Coordinates of C-alpha atoms and ligand atoms in Angstrom, one line a residue:
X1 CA 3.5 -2.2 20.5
X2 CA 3.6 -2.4 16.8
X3 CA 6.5 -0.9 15.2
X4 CA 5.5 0.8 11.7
X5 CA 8.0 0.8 8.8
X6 CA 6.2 3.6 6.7
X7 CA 6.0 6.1 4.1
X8 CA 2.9 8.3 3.2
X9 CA 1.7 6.3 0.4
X10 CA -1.6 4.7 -0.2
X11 CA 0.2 1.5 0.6
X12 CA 1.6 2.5 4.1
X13 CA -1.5 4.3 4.4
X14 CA -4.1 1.6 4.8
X15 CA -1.9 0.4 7.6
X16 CA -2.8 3.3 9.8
X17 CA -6.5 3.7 8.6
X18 CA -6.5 0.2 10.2
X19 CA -4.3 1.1 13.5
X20 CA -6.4 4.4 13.9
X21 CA -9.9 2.8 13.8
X22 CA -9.0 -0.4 15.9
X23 CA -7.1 2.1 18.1
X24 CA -4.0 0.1 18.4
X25 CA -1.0 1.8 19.5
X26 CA 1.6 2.0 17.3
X27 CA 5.2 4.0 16.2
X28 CA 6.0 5.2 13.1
X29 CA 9.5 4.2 11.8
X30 CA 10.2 6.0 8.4
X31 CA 11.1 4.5 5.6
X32 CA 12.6 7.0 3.2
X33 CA 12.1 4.9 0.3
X34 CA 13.1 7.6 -2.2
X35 CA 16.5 7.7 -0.6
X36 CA 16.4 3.9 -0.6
X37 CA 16.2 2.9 3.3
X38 CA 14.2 -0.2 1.8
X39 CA 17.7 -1.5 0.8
X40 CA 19.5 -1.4 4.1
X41 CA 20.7 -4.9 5.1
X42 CA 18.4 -4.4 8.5
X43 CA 15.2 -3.7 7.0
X44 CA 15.4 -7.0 3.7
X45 CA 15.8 -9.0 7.2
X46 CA 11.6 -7.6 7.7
X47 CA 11.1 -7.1 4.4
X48 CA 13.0 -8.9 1.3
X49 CA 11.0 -7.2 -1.4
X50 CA 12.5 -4.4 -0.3
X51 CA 9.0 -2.5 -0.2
X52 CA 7.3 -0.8 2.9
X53 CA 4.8 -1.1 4.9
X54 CA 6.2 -3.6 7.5
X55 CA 5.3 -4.1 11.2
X56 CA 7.1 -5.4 14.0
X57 CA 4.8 -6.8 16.8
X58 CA 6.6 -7.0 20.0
X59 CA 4.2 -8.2 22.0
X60 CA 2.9 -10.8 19.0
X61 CA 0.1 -12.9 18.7
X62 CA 0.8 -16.3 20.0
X63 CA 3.7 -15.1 22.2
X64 CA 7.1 -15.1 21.9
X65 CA 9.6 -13.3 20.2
X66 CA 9.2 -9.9 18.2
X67 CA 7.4 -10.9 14.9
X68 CA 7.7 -9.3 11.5
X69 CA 5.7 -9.2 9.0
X70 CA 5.7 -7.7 5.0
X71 CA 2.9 -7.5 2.6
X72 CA 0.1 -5.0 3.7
X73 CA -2.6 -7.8 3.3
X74 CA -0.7 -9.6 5.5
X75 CA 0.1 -7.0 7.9
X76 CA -4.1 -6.0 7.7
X77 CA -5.4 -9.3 8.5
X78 CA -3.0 -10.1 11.5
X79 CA -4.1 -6.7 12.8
X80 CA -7.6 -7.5 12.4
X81 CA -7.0 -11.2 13.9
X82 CA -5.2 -9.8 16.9
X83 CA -7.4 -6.8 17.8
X84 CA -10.4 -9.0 16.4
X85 CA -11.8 -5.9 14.7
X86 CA -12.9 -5.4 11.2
X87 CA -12.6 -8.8 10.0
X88 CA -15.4 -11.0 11.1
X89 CA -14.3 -15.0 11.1
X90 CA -17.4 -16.9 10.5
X91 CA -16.2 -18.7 6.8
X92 CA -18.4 -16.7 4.5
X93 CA -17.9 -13.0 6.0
X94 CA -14.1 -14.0 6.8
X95 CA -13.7 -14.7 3.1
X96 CA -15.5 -12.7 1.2
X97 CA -13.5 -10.0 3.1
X98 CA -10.2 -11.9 2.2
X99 CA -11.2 -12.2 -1.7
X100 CA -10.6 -8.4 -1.4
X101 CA -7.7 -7.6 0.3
X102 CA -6.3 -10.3 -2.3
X103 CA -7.9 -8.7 -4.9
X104 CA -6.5 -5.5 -3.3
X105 CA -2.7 -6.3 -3.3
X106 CA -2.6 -8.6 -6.8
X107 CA -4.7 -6.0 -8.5
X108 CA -5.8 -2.5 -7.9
X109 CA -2.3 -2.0 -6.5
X110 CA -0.1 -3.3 -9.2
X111 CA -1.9 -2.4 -11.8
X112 CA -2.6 1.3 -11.0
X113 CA 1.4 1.5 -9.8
X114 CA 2.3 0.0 -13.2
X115 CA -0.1 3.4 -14.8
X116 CA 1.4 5.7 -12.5
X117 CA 5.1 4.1 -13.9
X118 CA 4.6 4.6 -17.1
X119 CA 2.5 7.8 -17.2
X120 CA 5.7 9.3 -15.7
X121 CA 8.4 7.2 -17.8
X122 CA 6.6 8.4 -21.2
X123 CA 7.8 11.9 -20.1
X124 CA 11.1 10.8 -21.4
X125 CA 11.6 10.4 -24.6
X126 CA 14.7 8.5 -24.7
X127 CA 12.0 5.7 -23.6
X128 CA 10.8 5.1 -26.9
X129 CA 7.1 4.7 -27.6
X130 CA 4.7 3.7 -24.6
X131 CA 2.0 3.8 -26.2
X132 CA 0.9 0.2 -25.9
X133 CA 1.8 0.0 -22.1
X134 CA -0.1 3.5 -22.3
X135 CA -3.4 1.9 -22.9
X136 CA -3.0 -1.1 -21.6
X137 CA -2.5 0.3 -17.8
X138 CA -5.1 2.9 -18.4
X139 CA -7.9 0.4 -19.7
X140 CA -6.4 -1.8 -16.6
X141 CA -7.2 1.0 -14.4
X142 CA -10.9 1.9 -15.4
X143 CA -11.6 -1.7 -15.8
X144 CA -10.2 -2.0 -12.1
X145 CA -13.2 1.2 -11.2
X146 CA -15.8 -0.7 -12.7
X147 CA -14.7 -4.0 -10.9
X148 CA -15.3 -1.9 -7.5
X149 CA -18.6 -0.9 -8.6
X150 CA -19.4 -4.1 -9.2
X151 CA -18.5 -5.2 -5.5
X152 CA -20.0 -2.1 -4.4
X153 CA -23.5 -2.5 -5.8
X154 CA -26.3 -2.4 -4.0
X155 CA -23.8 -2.3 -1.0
X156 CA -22.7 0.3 1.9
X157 CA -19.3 -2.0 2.1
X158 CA -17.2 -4.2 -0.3
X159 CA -17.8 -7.3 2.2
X160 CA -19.5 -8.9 5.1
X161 CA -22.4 -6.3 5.0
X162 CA -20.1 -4.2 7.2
X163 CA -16.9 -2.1 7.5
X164 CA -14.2 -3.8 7.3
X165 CA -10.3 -4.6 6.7
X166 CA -11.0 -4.8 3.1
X167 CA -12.9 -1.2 2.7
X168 CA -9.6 0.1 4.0
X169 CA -7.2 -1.7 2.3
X170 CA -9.2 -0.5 -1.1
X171 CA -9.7 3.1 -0.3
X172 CA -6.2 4.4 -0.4
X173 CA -5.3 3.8 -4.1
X174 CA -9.0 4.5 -4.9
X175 CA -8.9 8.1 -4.2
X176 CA -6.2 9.0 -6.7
X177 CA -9.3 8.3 -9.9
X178 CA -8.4 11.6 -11.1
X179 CA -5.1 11.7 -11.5
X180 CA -5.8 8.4 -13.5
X181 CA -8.3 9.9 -15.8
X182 CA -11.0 8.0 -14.3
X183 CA -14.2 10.3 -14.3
X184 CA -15.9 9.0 -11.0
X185 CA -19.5 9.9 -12.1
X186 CA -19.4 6.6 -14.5
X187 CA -18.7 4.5 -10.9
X188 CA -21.7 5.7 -8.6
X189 CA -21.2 3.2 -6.4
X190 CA -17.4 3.8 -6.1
X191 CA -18.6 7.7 -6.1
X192 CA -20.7 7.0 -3.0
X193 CA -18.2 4.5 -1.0
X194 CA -15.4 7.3 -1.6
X195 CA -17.5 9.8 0.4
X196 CA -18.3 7.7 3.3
X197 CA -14.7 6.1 3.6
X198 CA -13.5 9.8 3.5
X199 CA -15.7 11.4 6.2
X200 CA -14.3 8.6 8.7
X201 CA -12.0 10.5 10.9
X202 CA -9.4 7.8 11.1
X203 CA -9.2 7.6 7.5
X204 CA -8.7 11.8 7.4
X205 CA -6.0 11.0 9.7
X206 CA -4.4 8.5 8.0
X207 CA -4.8 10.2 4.4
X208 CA -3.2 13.5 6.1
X209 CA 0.4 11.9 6.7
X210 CA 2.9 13.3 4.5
X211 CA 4.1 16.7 4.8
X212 CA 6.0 16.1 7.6
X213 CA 8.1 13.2 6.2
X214 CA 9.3 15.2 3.1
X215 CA 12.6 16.1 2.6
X216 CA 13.8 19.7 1.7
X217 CA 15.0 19.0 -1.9
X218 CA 17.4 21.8 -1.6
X219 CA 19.5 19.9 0.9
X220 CA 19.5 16.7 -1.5
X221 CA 23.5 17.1 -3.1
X222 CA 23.7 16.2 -7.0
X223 CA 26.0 13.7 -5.9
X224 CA 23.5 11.8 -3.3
X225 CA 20.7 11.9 -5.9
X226 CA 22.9 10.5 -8.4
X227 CA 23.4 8.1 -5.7
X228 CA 19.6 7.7 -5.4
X229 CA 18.6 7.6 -8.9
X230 CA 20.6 4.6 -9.5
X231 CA 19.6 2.0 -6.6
X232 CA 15.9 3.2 -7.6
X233 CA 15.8 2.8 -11.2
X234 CA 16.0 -0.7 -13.0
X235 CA 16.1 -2.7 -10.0
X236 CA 17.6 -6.0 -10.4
X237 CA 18.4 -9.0 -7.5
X238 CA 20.4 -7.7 -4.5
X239 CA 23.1 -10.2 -3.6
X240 CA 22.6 -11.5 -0.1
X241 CA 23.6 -9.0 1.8
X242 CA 27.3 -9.0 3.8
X243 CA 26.0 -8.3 7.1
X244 CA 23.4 -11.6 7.1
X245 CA 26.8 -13.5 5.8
X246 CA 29.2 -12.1 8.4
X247 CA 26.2 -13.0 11.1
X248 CA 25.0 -16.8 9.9
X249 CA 29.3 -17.1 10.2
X250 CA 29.8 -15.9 14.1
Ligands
GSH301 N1 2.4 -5.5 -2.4 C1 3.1 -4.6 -1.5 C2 3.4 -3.3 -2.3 C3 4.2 -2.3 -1.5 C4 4.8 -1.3 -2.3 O1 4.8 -1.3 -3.6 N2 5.4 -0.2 -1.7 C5 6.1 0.8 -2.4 C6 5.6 2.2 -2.0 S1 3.9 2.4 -2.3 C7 7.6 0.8 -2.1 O2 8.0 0.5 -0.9 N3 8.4 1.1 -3.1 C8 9.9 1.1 -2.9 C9 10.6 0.8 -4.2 O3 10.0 0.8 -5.3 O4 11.8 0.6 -4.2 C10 2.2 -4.3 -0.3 O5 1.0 -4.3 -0.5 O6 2.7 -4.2 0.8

């Protein structure tokens, strides 16, 4: 069984595109990063960048005991491995499709996080002027479109002349272009990939999580998002946490 640490986001998202179309089974476990469950002591021991998605495989590859793993590209190809699905392993296919998923998690999603970051922190105007960062994630993001198109041209799929681990790593973060004042119509290629990614019934299913993980915001206290507002902003290092101390001492 793989245990899935989750949030709807285009990051915990590709995860279950994957699970869905290689019909693994699989349990959610939320992650409410917005209240900050990425900090508990138990979950840094999966994941120390204190990010989600994570899995837990309890029956892992290899044997033995449960394994854990952080990263999505990480937690995409050891799906793929294990099921042997949607990621061929002959040197060329297996990495051209690995050239995305790295491309994937070092690129499209950094870059287009760092837009969505500072889109929302020029809102405030006690940030001072953004304008640089501004530009430079917006030109980052249509320059990340265009680098899509590229790998998309004259191509149903980004790699391996079929569907693969790296189409779905890709697609979540692609779908917000709007949003991100990208005007598809310039990326044709990108255009047509969207559409056929999106009529795939495990992606629907996968892109549909979300409602029911939201909180109500009315029963959110001033006090607890006080609480929340400062673990979330201005992250710094977290001190090794008291619990891993108290257990490397017993
Ligand atoms: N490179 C990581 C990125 C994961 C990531 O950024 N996850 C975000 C949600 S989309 C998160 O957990 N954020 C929590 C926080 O910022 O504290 C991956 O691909 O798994």
């Amino acid at each position: 069984m793989i245990e899935l640490y989750f949030w709807p986001t285009g990051n915990g998202k590709k995860v279950v595109i994957l699970l869905e179309e290689a019909g693994i089974p699989y349990e959610i476990k939320p992650v409410n990063i917005g209240r900050g469950d990425q900090f508990d002591a138990g979950y840094l021991r999966i994941a120390p960048n204190n990010r989600m998605p994570a899995i837990i495989d309890t029956e892992p590859m290899g044997g033995g005991a449960p394994l854990s793993i952080f990263e999505s590209g990480a937690i995409m190809m050891y799906l793929a491995e294990k099921s042997r699905k949607f990621w061929p392993q002959s040197p060329r296919e297996k990495y051209e499709v690995a050239q995305w998923c790295f491309w994937q998690t070092g690129n499209q999603g950094p870059k287009l996080g760092e837009q969505g970051h500072f889109a929302r922190a020029a809102q405030d105007p006690n940030n001072g002027d953004l304008h640089y960062a501004l530009q430079r994630f917006n030109n980052e993001a249509h320059r990340l479109f265009g680098v899509m198109n590229l790998g998309l041209f004259g191509k149903e799929w980004l790699a391996a002349g079929e569907y693969t681990i790296a189409d779905m790593i890709c697609y979540p973060w692609a779908t917000g272009w709007k949003m991100r004042g990208i005007e598809i119509d310039e990326f044709p290629n990108v255009k047509r990939w969207l559409d056929a990614m999106g009529a795939r019934p495990a992606v629907q299913t996968a892109m549909a999580l979300g409602p029911e993980f939201r909180e109500d915001p009315s029963t959110i206290t001033d006090e607890e998002r006080a609480r929340r507002a400062g673990i979330l902003a201005n992250q710094r290092a977290w001190p090794v946490p008291k619990e891993w101390v108290a257990a490397a001492a017993r």
